JSON list of C-alpha atoms in Angstrom, two decimals:
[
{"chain": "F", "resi": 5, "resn": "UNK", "atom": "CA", "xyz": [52.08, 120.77, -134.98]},
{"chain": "F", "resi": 6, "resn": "UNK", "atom": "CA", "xyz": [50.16, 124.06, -136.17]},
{"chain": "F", "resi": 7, "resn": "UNK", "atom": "CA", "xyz": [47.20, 124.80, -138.57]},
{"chain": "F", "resi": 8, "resn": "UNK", "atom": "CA", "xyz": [45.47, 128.06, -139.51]},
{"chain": "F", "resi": 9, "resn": "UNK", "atom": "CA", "xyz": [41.74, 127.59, -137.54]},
{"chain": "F", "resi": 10, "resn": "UNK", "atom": "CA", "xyz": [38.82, 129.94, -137.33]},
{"chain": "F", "resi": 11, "resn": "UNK", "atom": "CA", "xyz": [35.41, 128.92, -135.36]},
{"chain": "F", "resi": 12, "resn": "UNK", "atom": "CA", "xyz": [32.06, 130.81, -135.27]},
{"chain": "F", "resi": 13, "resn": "UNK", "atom": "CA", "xyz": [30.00, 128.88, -132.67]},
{"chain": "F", "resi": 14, "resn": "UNK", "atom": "CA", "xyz": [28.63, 130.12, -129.60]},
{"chain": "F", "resi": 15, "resn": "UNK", "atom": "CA", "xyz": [29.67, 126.42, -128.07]},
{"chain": "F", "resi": 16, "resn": "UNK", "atom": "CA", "xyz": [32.14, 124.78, -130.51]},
{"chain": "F", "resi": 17, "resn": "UNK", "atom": "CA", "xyz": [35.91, 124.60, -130.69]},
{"chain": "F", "resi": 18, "resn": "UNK", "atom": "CA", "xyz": [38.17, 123.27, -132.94]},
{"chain": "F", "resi": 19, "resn": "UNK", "atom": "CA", "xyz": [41.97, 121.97, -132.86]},
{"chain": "F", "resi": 20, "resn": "UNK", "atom": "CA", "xyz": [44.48, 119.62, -134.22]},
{"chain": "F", "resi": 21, "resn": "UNK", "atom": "CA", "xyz": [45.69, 117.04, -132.74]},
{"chain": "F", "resi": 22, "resn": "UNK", "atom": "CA", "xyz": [48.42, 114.46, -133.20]},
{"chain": "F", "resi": 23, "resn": "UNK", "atom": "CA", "xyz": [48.45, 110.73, -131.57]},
{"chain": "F", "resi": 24, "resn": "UNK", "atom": "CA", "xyz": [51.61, 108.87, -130.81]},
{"chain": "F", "resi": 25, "resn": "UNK", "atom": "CA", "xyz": [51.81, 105.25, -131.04]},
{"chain": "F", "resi": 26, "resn": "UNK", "atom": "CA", "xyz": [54.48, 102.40, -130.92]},
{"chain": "F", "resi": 27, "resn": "UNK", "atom": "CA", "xyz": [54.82, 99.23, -133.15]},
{"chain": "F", "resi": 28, "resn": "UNK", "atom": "CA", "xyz": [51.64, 97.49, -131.92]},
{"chain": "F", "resi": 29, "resn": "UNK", "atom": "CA", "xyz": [49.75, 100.51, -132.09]},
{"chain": "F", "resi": 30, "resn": "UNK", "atom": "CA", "xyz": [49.46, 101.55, -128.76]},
{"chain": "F", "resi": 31, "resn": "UNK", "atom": "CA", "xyz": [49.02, 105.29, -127.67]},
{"chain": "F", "resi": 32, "resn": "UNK", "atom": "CA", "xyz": [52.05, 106.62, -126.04]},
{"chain": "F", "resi": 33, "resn": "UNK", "atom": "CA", "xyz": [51.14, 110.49, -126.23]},
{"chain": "F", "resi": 34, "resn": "UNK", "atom": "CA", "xyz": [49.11, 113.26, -127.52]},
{"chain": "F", "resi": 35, "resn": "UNK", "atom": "CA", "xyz": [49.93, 116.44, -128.35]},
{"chain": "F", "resi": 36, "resn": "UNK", "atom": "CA", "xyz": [47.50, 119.34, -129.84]},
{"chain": "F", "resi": 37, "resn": "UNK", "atom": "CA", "xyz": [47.37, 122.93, -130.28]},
{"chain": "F", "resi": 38, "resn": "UNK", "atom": "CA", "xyz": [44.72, 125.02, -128.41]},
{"chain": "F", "resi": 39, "resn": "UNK", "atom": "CA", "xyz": [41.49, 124.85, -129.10]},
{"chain": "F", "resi": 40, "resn": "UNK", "atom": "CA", "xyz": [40.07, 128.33, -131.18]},
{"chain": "F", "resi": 41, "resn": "UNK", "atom": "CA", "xyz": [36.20, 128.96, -129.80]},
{"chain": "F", "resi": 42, "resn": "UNK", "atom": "CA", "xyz": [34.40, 131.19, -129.40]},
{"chain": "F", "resi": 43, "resn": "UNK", "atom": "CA", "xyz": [36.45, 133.10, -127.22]},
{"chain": "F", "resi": 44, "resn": "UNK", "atom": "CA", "xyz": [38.23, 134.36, -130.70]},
{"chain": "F", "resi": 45, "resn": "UNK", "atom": "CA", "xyz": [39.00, 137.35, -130.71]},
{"chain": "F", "resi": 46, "resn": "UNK", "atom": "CA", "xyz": [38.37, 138.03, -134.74]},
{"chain": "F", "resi": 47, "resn": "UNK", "atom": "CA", "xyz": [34.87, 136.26, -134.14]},
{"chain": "F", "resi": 48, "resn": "UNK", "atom": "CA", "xyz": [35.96, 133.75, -136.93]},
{"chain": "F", "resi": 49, "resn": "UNK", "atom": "CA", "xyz": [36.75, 136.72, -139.68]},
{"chain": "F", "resi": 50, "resn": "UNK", "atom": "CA", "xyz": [40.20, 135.62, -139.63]},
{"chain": "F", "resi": 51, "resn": "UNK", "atom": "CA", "xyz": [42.29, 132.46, -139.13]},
{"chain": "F", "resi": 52, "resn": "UNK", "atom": "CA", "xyz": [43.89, 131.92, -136.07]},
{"chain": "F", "resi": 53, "resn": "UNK", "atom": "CA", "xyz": [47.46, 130.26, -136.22]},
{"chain": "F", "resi": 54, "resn": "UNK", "atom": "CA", "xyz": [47.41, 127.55, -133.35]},
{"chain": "F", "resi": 55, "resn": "UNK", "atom": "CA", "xyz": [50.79, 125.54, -132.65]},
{"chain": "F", "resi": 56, "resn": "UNK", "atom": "CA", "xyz": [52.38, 123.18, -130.32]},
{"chain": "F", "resi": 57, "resn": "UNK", "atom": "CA", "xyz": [55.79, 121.94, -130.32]},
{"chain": "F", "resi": 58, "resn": "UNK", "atom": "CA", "xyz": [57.43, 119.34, -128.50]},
{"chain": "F", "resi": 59, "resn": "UNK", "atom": "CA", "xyz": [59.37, 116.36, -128.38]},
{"chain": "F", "resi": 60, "resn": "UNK", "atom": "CA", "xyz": [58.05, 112.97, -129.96]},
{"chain": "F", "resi": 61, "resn": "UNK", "atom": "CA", "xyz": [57.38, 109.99, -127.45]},
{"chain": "F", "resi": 62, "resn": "UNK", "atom": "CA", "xyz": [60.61, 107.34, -127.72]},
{"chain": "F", "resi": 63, "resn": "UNK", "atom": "CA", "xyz": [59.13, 104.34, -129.53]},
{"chain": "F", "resi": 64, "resn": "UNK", "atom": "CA", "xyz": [57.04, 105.84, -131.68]},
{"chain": "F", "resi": 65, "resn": "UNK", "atom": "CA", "xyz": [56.28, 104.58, -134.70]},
{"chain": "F", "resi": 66, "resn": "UNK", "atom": "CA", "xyz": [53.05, 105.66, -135.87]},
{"chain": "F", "resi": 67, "resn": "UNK", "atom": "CA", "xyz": [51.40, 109.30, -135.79]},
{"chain": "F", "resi": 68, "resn": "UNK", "atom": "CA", "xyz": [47.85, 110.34, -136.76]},
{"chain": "F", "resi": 69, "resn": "UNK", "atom": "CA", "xyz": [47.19, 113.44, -137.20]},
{"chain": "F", "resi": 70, "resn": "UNK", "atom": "CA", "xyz": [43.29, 114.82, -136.59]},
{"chain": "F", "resi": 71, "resn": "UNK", "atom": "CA", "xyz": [41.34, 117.71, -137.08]},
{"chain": "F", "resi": 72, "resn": "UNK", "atom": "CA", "xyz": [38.70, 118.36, -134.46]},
{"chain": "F", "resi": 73, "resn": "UNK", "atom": "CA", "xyz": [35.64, 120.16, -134.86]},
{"chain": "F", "resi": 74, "resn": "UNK", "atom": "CA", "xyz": [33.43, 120.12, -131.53]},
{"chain": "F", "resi": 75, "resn": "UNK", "atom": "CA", "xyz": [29.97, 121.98, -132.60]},
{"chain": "F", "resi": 76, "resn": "UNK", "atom": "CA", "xyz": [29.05, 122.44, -128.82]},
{"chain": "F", "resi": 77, "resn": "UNK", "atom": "CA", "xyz": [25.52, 121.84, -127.29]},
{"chain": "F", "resi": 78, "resn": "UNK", "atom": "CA", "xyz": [23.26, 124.42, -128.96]},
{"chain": "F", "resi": 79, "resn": "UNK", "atom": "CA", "xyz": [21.27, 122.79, -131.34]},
{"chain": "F", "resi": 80, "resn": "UNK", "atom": "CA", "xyz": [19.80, 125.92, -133.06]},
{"chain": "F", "resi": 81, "resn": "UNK", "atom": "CA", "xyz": [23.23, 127.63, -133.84]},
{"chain": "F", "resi": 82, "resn": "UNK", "atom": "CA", "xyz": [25.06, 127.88, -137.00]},
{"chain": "F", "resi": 83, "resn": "UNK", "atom": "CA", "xyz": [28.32, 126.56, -136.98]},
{"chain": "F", "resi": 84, "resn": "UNK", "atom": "CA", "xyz": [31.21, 127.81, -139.57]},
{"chain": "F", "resi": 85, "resn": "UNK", "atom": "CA", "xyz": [34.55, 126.55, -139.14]},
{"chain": "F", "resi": 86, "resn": "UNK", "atom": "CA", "xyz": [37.73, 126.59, -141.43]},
{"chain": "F", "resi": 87, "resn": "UNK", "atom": "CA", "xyz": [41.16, 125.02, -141.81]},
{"chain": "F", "resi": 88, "resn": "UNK", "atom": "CA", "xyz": [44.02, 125.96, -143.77]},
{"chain": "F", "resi": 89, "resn": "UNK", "atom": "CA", "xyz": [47.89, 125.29, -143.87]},
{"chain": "F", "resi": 90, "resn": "UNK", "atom": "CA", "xyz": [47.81, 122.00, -141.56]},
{"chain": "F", "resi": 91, "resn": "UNK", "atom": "CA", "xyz": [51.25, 121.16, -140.44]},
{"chain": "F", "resi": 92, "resn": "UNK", "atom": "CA", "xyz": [53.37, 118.71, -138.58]},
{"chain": "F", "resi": 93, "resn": "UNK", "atom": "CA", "xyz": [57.06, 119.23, -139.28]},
{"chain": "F", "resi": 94, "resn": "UNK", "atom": "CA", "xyz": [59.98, 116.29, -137.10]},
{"chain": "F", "resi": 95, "resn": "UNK", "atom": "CA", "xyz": [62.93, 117.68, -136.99]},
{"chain": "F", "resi": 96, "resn": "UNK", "atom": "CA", "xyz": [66.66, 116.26, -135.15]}
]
């Protein structure tokens, strides 16, 4: 699971995230890559390549796959955030 993330926010954070379920649609497991905030160190000039890896749930049969963007609390900030190269490669 990776993506290419940058976030300028002084409260936000943003990550991908990928759900596990089984046949009846159940969630089984999570996995997601950290969150980018504003703890960035570009300050959201550049994107940030944010990964996980790990081993799919047994039974699973269905994944979604999310983008998160979490704006934070403060009302009167401006909030930029980009995406790029989203990715969720299986392999045996």
């Amino acid at each position: 699971l990776a993506a290419f993330i940058s976030s300028i926010n002084e409260e936000g954070a943003s990550r991908l995230i990928a759900t596990f379920q089984d046949a009846n649609g159940k969630k089984i497991g999570e996995a997601f890559t950290p969150k980018v905030d504003e703890e960035d160190p570009t300050n959201g000039v550049a994107l940030l390549l944010t990964k996980q890896d790990g081993i799919v749930p047994v039974g699973t049969r269905k994944i979604e796959i999310r983008l998160q963007f979490q704006s934070g609390k403060c009302e009167d900030c401006e909030s930029s955030v980009y995406a790029d190269i989203l990715s969720f490669v299986m392999t045996r």
